[in-house]
XYZ file of C-alpha atoms in Angstrom:
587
model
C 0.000 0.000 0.000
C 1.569 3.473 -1.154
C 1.358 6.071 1.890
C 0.350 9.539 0.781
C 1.382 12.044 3.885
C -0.037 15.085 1.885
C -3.876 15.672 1.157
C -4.781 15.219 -2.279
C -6.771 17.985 -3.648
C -7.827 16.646 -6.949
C -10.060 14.570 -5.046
C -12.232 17.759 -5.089
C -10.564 19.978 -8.328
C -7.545 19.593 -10.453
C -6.158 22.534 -9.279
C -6.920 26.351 -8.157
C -7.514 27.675 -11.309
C -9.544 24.772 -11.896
C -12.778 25.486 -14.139
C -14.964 23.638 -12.262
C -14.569 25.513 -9.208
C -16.531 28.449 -11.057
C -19.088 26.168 -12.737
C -20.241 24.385 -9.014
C -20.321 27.801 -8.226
C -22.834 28.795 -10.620
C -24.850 25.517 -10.626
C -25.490 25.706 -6.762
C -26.726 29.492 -7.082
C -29.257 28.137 -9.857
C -30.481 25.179 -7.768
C -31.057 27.146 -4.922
C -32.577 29.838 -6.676
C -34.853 26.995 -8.610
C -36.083 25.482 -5.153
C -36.812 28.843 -3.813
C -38.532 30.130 -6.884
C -40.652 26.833 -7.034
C -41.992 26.849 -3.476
C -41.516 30.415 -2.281
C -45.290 31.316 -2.940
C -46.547 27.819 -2.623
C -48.482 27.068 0.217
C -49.975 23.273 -0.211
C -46.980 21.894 1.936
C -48.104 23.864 5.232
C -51.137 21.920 5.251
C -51.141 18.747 2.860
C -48.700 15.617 4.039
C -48.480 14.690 0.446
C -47.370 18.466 -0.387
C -44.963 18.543 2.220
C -43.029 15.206 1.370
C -43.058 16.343 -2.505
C -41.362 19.632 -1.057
C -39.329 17.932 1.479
C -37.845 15.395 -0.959
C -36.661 18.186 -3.049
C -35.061 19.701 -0.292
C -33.237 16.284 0.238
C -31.968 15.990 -3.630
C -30.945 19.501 -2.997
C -28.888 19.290 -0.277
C -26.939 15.984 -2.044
C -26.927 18.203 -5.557
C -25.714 21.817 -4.269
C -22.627 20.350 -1.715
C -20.628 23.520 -0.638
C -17.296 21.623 -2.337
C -15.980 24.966 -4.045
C -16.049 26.046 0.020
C -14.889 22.921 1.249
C -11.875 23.609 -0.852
C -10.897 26.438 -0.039
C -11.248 26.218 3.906
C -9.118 23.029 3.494
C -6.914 25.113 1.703
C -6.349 27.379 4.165
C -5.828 24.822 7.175
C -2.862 23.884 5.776
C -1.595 27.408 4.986
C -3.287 30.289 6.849
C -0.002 32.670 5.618
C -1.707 32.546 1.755
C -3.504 35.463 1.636
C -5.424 34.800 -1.819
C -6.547 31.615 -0.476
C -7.730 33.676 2.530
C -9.584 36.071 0.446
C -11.122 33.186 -1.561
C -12.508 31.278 1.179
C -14.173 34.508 2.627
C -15.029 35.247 -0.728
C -16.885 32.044 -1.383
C -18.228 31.639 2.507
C -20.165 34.555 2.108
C -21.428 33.802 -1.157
C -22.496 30.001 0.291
C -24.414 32.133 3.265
C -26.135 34.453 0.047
C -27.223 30.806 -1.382
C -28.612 29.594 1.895
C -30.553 32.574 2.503
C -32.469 31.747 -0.071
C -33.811 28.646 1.915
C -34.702 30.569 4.892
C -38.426 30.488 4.413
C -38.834 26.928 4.125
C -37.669 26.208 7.507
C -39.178 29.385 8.912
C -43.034 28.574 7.346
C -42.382 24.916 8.427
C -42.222 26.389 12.100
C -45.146 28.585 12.185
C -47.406 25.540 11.672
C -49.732 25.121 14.272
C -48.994 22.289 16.671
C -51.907 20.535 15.880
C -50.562 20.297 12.627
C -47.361 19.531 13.523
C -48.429 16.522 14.645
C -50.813 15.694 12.247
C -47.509 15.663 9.836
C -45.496 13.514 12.456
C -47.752 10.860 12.771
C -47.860 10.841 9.259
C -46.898 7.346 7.651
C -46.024 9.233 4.557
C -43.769 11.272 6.466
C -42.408 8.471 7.932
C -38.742 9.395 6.591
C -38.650 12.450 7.480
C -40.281 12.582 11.217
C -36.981 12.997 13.109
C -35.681 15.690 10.583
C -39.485 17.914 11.042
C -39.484 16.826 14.992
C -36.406 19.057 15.345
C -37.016 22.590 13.380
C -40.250 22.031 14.991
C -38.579 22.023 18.575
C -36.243 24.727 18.022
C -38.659 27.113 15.633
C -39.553 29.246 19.335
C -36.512 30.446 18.775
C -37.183 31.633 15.043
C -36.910 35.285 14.052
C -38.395 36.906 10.844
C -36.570 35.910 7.560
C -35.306 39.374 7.217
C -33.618 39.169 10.359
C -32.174 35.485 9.926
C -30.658 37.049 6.937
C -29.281 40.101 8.945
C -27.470 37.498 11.575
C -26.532 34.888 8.720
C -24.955 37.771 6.526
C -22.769 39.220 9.299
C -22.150 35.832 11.079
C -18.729 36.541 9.283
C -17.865 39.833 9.966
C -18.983 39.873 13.556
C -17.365 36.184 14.025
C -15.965 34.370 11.264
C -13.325 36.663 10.872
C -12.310 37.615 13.754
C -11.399 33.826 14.428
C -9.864 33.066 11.383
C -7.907 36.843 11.933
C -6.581 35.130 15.096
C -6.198 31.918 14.095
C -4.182 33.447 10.884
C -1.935 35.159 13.786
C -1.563 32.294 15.980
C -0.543 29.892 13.284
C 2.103 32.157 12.063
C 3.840 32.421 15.725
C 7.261 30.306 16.363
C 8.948 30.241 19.485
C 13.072 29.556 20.537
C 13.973 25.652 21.137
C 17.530 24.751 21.553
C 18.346 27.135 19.595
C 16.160 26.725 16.950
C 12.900 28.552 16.212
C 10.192 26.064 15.957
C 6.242 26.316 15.506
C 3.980 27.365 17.854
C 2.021 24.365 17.178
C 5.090 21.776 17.267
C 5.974 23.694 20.560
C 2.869 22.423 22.159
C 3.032 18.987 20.853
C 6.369 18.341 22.331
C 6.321 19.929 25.909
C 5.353 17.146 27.608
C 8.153 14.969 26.393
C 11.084 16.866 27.625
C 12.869 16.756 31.014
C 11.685 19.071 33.818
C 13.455 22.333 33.199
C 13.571 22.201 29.415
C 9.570 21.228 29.905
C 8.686 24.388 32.303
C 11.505 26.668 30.181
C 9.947 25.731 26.682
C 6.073 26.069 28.410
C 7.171 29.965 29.841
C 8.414 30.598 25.920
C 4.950 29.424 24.855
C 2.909 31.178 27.264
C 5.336 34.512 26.889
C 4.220 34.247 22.969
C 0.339 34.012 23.910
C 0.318 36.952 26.048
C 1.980 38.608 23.409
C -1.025 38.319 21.288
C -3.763 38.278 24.181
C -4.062 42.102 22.764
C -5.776 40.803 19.700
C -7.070 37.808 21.389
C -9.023 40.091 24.013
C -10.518 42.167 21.308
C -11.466 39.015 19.652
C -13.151 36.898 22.592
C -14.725 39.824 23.628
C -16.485 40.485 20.012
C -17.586 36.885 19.481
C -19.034 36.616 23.140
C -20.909 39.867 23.181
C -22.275 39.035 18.855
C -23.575 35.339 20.496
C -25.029 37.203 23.355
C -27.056 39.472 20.796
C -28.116 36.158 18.911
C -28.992 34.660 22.023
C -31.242 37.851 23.188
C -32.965 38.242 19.958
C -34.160 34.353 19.990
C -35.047 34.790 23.458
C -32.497 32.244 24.684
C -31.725 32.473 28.639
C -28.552 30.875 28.853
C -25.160 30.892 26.553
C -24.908 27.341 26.653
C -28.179 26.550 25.298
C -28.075 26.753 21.786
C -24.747 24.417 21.795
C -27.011 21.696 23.401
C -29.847 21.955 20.877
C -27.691 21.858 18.237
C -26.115 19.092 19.374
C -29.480 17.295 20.016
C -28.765 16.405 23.692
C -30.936 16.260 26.352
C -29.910 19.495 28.162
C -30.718 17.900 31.550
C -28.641 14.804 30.643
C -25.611 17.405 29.673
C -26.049 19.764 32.764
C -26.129 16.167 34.839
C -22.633 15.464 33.016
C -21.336 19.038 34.326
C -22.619 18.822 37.799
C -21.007 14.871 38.533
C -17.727 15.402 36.517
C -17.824 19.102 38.918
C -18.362 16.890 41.733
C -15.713 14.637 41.440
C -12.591 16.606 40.637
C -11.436 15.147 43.960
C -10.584 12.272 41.932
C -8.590 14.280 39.730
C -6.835 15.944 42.751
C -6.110 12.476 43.026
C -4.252 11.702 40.303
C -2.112 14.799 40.449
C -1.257 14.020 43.540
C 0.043 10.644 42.629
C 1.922 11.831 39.266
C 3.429 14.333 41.617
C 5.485 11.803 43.648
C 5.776 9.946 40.324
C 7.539 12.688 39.173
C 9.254 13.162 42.163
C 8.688 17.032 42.465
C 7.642 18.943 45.257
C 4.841 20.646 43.535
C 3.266 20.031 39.579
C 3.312 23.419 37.122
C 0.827 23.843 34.394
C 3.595 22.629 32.186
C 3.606 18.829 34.201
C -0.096 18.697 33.655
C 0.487 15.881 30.159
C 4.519 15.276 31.188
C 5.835 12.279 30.945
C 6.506 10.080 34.313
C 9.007 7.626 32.070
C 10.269 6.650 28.846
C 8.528 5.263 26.504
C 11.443 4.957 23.802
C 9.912 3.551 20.728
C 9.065 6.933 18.629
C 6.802 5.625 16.297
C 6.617 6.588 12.349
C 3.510 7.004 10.509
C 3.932 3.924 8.838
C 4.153 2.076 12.060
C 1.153 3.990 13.710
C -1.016 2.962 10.964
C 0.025 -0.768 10.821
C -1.060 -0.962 14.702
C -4.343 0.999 14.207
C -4.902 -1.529 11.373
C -4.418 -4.391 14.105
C -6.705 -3.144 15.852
C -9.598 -2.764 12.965
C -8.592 -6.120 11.628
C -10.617 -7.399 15.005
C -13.143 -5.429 14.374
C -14.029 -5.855 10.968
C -12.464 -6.004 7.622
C -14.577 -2.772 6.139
C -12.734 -0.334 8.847
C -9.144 -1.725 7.785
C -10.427 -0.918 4.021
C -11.929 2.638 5.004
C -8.517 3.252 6.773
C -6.349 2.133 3.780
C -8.700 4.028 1.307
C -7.641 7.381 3.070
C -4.137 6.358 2.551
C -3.914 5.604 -0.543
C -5.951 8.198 -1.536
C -4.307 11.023 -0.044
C -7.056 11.955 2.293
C -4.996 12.714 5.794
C -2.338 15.110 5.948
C 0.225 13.838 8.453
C 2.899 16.530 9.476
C 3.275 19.594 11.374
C 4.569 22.894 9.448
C 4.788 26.390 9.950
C 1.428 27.995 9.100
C -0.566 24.903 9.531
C -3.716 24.343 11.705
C -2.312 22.831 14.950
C -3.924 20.186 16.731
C -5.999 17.910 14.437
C -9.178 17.065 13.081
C -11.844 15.735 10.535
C -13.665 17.395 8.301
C -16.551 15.078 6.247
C -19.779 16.730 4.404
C -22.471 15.279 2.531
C -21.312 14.353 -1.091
C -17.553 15.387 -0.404
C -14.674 13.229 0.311
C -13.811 12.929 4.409
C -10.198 14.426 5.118
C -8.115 14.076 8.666
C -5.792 16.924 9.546
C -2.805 15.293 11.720
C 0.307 17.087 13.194
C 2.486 13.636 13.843
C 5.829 13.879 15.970
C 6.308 10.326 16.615
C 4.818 9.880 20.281
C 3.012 7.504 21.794
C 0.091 10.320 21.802
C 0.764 10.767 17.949
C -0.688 6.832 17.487
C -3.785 7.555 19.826
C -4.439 11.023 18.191
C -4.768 9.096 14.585
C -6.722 6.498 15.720
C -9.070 9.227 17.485
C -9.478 11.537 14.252
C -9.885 8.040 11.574
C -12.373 7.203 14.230
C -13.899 10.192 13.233
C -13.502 9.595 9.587
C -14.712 6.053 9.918
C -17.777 7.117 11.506
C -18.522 9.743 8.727
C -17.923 6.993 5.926
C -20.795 4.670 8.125
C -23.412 7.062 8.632
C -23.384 8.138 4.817
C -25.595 4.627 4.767
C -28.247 6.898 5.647
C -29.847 8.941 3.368
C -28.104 12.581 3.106
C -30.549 14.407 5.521
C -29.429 12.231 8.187
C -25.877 11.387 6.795
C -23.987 14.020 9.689
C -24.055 13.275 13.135
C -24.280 15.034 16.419
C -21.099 16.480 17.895
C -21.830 14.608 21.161
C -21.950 11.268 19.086
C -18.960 12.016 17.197
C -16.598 12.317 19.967
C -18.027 8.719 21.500
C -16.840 6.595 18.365
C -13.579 8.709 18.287
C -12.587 7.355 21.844
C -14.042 4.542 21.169
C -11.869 3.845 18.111
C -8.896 4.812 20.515
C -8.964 2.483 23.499
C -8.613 -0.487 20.574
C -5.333 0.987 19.773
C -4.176 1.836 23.182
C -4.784 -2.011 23.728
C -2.520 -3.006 20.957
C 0.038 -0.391 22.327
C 0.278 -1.667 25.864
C 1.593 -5.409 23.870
C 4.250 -3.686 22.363
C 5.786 -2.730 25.725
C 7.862 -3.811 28.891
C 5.922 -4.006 32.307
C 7.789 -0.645 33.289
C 6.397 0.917 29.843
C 2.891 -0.422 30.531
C 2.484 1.717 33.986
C 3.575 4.881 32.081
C 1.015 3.699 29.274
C -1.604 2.954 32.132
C -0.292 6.510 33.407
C -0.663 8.555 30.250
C -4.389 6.523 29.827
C -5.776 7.856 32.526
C -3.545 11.304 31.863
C -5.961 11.635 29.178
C -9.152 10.800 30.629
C -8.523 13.307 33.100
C -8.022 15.850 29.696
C -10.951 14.411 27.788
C -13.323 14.295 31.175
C -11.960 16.606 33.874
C -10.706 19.265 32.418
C -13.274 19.906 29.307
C -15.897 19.974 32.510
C -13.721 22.978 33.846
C -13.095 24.355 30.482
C -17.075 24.231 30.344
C -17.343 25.762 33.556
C -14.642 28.322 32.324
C -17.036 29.445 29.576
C -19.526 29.983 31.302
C -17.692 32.287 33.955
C -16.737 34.124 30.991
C -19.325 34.416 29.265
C -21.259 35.801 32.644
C -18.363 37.741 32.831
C -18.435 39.626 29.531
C -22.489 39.898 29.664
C -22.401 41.899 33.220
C -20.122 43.890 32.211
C -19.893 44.542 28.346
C -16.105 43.762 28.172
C -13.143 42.207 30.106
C -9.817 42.916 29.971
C -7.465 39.608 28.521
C -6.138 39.730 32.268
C -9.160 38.814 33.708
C -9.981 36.527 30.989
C -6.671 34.449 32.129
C -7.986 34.877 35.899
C -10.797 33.149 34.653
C -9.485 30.235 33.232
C -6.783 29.938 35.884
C -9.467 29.498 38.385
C -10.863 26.859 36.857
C -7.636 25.054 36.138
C -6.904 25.298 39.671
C -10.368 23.488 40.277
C -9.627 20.418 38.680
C -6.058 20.180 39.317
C -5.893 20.593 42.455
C -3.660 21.738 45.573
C -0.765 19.192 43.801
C -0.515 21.891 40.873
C 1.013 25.428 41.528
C -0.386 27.710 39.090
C 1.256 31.258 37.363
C -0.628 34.349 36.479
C 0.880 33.843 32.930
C -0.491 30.553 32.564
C -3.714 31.894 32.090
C -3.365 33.133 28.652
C -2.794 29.639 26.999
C -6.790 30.969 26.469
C -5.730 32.095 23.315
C -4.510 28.908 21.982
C -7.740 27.177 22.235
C -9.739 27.021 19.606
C -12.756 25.558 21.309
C -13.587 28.354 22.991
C -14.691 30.248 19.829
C -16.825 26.985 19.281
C -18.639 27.974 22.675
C -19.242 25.271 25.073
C -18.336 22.344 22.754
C -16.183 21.200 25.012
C -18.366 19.219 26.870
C -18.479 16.759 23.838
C -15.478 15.354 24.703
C -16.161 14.384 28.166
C -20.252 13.307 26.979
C -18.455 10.947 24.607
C -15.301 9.749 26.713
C -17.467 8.167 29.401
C -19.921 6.849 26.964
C -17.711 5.547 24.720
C -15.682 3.915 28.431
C -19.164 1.950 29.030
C -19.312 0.849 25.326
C -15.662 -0.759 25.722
C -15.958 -2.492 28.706
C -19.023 -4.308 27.502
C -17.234 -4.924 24.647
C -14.172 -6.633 26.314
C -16.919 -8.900 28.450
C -18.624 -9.528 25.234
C -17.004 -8.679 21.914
C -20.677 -9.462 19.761
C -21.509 -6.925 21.736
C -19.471 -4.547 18.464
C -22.813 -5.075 16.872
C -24.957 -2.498 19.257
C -21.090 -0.217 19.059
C -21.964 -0.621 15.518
C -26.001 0.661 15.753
C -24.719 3.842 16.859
C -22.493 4.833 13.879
C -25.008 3.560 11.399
C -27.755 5.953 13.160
C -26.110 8.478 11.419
C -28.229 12.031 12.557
C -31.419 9.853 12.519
C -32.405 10.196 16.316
C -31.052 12.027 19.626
C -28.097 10.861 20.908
C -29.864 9.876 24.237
C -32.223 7.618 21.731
C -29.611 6.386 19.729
C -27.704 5.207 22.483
C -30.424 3.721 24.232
C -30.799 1.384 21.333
C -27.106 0.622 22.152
C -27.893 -0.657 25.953
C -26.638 2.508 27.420
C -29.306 4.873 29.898
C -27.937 8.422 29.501
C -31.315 9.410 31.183
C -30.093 6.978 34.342
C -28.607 9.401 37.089
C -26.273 6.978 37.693
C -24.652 6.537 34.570
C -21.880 9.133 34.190
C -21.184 8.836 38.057
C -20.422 5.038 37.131
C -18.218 5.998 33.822
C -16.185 7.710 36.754
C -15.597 5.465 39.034
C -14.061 3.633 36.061
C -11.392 5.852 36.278
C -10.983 6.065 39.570
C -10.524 2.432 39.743
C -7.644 2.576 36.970
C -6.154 5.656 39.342
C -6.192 3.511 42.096
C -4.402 0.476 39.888
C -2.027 3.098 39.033
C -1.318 3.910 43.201
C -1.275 0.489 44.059
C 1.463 -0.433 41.128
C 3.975 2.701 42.019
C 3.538 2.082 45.577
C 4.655 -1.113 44.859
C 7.816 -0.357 42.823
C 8.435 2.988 44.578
C-alpha cells in the first residue's frame, strides 16, 4: 500500500484555477434559486402531508446536488496554509457567497415552524412522512426560537464579519507564531506537541516561551473573545435564549438535563482528579506540579513511532473489528485523504472534516509519540464514523457532535490495547499513566473548560467587556479546580486561552467528556462480550437519525439513568487507584 502524507486535492478539483470551481459555483446558485422560486409562494406543503413530502424530498436531492465543495476547498486550503492570503480572500469570498445561497432557503424552515402544533403533529404521525419525522421533529422544537426571515438574513450575513473573521484573523496570527527551542525557532504548534516529552526544566523553560508568545497576542485575542461573546449574546437575546450554553445543546441534540447532569457529577468529582495529580506528583518526584507537568511524561517510553508504524497498529486493531474499517482506513491512505505533518502555518492540533457528497479528510500534526498513534486512531475514528453514517440517506448522513466524539474514543482504546503489547511491564504503567492522563483531559478538564465558559461568558455579559487579564484569571481558576492543591499555578499561565480554539466553538467542550465516558461503558461491555461490536456498531449507522440519548439507548446505554456518568467515573478512579497500588509497589 503506497502512503500519501499530503492531502490530495484533486479529489475535489484539479487545481486552483480549476474550471470547475466556477461552474459548481454557478450551478449551486441556480439550484437554490430553482427550489426557492418553485416553493416560495406555494403554500400546499403547510397543510397537505403529500405536499410537504413532494417539497421535502426536493429539499433532500438539494442538499446531495448543491454540496458547498468549491467552500470545502478552499477552507481546506487554508488549514494547511493560513499565511496565503489569496486563499484567505477566496474562502471569505466564497463563505459569504455560500451564506447568500442559503438565505435563499430561509423560508422553508421558517413557514415549516409557524405551523400550528396541531398540525405539527398531524404531519409527524404521518406514515407518509415516515422518513422524514426525526428531521421535522427538530425545526419544529427549536422554531420558538425563530426570528423573521429578514432578520435570519441580517445574523446569517454578518455571522462573518462579527465572528468568522475575527477567528480566522486570530487563528491566521496564531498559526504564524514560532517560538526559541535549543536554539532553533520552531512552531507554535510543534511547541505544544512536544512539551510534555522533555525533562523538567527544558519542559517548564519551553512552556514559559509558549505562554510569553500568547500573552503577546492576548491584545488581539481580548478584542477578539470579547467580540464573538458579546455578537452570540445578541443572537442569544434576539431568539429569546436564557442561557449561553443553550443553543450548543440543541444543536447538538442532547438532552440538556442529561448534559447539565454530566457538568454537575464530573464538577463533583474533581477530587478524583486531585487524586491523580497528587500521585503523578510523587511519580515525578517534584515537590509541587506546574501547568507545564499537567500531560509530562513520568518515564520513557522509547519507541518513537513513524507514521507507517502507527497505521500498521491501528490496522491491528480494525482487523478485530471488521475487515470494512481496515479498508476505510487504507482508502484514506492511498488516496491522499490525511495530511500527516506539522509545518509552519498549519492548523495545529488535528481534526476531521466530512460533508455530505464530499470526500472525508483528517488533519494530523504527527511527531512520533506515543500520543501521535492515539491522536490518529481518534481523528480516523472520526472519519470512519462519517464513511458509516453516509448509509443513511443525506438528511441524516452528519451526526451530532456529542456522538462524534463517543466513536472517536471509542476507536482509541482499541489501539491503546494493541500499544500496551508492544511494551515492557515498566512501559505499561507509564502507558496505564498517560491513559488515565488523558481521561482526566478528555473528562476533567473539558468539565472545567465548560465551567470556564460559562464564567466568561457571565463575565463579559455583566459587564460589556473584560480585559485579557481577567480573561486568564478566569481560566486559571478553573484550572486550579480540577487540578488541584498538587498543581502550583502562574498568572501567565492563564493566557494559553488564546490557543484554544474551542472556545470560539462555545461550550463544545463538553463533547469530549459526553463521549469519553460513553464511549468507556461501550468498551468495557465490549471486552466482556465482543458481539456486543454489533450495538457499538447501531450507533455509527444511526447516522443524525435520532437524539443521541435515543440512539444510544438502542445501544444498551441509559444516559437518562442518574447513575450513569457517576459510574463511567468510578471507572477511572478504579484505573487511578491500579495506578497507586502499582507505584507504591515499585516505589
Amino acid at each position: 500500500m503506497k502512503a500519501h502524507t499530503a492531502w490530495n486535492f484533486s479529489l475535489l478539483y484539479k487545481s486552483e484555477r480549476d474550471p470547475q470551481i466556477l461552474k459548481d459555483i454557478e450551478r449551486i446558485k441556480k439550484e437554490y434559486t430553482a427550489f426557492e422560486r418553485k416553493y416560495r409562494n406555494k403554500k400546499d406543503y403547510l397543510t397537505s402531508d403529500t405536499a410537504l413530502l413532494r417539497a421535502l424530498t426536493d429539499y433532500e436531492k438539494l442538499i446531495t446536488t448543491a454540496s458547498g465543495k468549491p467552500f470545502h476547498y478552499w477552507h481546506l486550503k487554508l488549514a494547511l496554509n493560513s499565511a496565503d492570503g489569496d486563499t484567505e480572500a477566496k474562502a471569505t469570498k466564497y463563505g459569504t457567497e455560500l451564506t447568500v445561497f442559503e438565505n435563499k432557503l430561509l423560508f422553508f424552515d421558517l413557514n415549516l415552524g409557524k405551523i400550528s402544533k396541531a398540525k405539527q403533529q398531524q404531519f409527524l404521525k404521518s406514515k407518509k412522512l415516515a422518513h422524514f419525522h426525526y428531521y421535522l421533529k427538530k425545526l419544529f422544537e427549536n422554531s420558538k426560537y425563530n426570528l423573521t426571515e429578514s432578520e435570519e438574513k441580517i445574523l446569517n450575513l454578518k455571522s462573518l464579519p462579527s465572528y468568522g473573521l475575527w477567528v480566522q484573523g486570530f487563528e491566521k496570527l496564531l498559526n504564524k507564531q514560532t517560538v526559541l527551542h535549543n536554539g532553533k525557532e520552531i512552531p507554535i504548534g510543534e511547541a505544544q506537541n512536544i512539551v510534555a516529552d522533555l525533562p523538567v526544566d527544558e519542559r517548564r523553560e519551553l512552556w514559559r516561551s509558549i505562554t510569553e508568545c500568547f500573552e503577546r497576542i492576548s491584545d488581539f485575542a481580548e478584542s477578539e473573545m470579547n467580540a464573538i461573546v458579546l455578537n452570540k449574546k445578541i443572537g442569544d437575546d434576539l431568539r429569546k435564549r436564557k442561557t449561553p450554553y443553550e443553543a450548543t445543546i440543541a444543536s447538538y441534540q442532547n438532552d440538556p438535563k442529561v448534559v447539565l447532569r454530566l457538568v454537575e457529577e464530573v464538577t463533583k468529582h474533581f477530587f478524583i482528579s486531585h487524586r491523580f495529580y497528587e500521585i503523578k506528583r510523587k511519580m515525578l518526584n517534584l515537590p509541587h506540579l506546574e501547568y507545564a507537568d499537567r500531560s509530562a511524561r513520568v518515564g520513557t517510553i522509547s519507541k518513537k513511532y513513524s507514521f507507517e508504524e502507527a497505521v500498521a497498529i491501528f490496522r491491528k486493531s480494525l482487523e478485530k473489528l471488521d475487515p470494512k474499517y481496515r479498508n476505510i482506513l487504507d482508502s484514506f491512505i492511498e488516496k491522499g485523504q490525511i495530511d500527516v505533518y506539522p509545518k509552519q502555518h498549519k492548523d495545529t492540533g488535528a481534526f476531521c472534516s466530512s460533508s455530505v457528497n464530499i470526500p472525508t479528510f483528517v488533519l494530523l500534526n504527527h511527531t512520533g509519540t506515543f500520543r501521535s498513534v492515539t491522536t490518529l486512531a481518534h481523528e480516523m475514528g472520526h472519519a470512519i464514523h462519517a464513511e458509516i453514517a453516509k448509509s443513511q440517506p443525506p438528511l441524516y448522513q452528519g451526526h451530532s457532535i456529542a456522538v462524534a466524539e463517543t466513536a472517536s474514543t471509542f476507536f482509541e482504546n482499541f489501539v491503546f490495547e494493541e500499544l500496551l503489547k508492544t511494551l515492557s511491564a515498566e512501559e505499561q504503567v507509564i502507558a496505564l499513566h498517560d491513559q488515565i492522563n488523558d481521561d482526566i483531559s478528555t473528562v476533567f478538564r473539558q468539565i472545567a473548560f465548560f465551567n470556564f465558559e460559562k464564567d466568561l461568558h457571565a463575565a463579559i455579559r455583566e459587564k460589556g467587556s473584560i480585559p485579557k487579564e481577567e480573561i486568564a484569571r478566569l481560566l486559571n481558576k478553573q484550572m486550579t479546580a480540577y487540578l488541584g492543591p498538587a498543581v502550583k499555578m502562574h498568572t501567565q499561565d492563564g493566557y494559553f486561552f488564546v490557543a484554544v480554539g474551542h472556545f470560539r466553538r462555545f461550550f463544545y467542550v463538553y463533547a469530549y467528556a459526553f463521549g469519553q465516558l460513553i464511549s468507556r461503558a461501550l468498551f468495557q461491555r465490549y471486552k466482556s462480550d465482543p458481539s456486543y461490536f454489533e450495538a457499538v456498531e447501531k450507533f455509527m449507522l444511526a447516522g443524525e437519525t435520532d437524539t443521541p440519548e435515543n440512539i444510544f439507548k438502542k445501544s444498551g446505554i441509559n444516559l437518562r439513568d442518574p447513575k450513569f456518568f457517576k459510574g463511567g467515573l468510578k471507572l477511572i478512579e478504579g484505573n487511578i487507584k491500579r495506578l497507586e497500588k502499582l507505584t507504591d509497589s515499585t516505589g
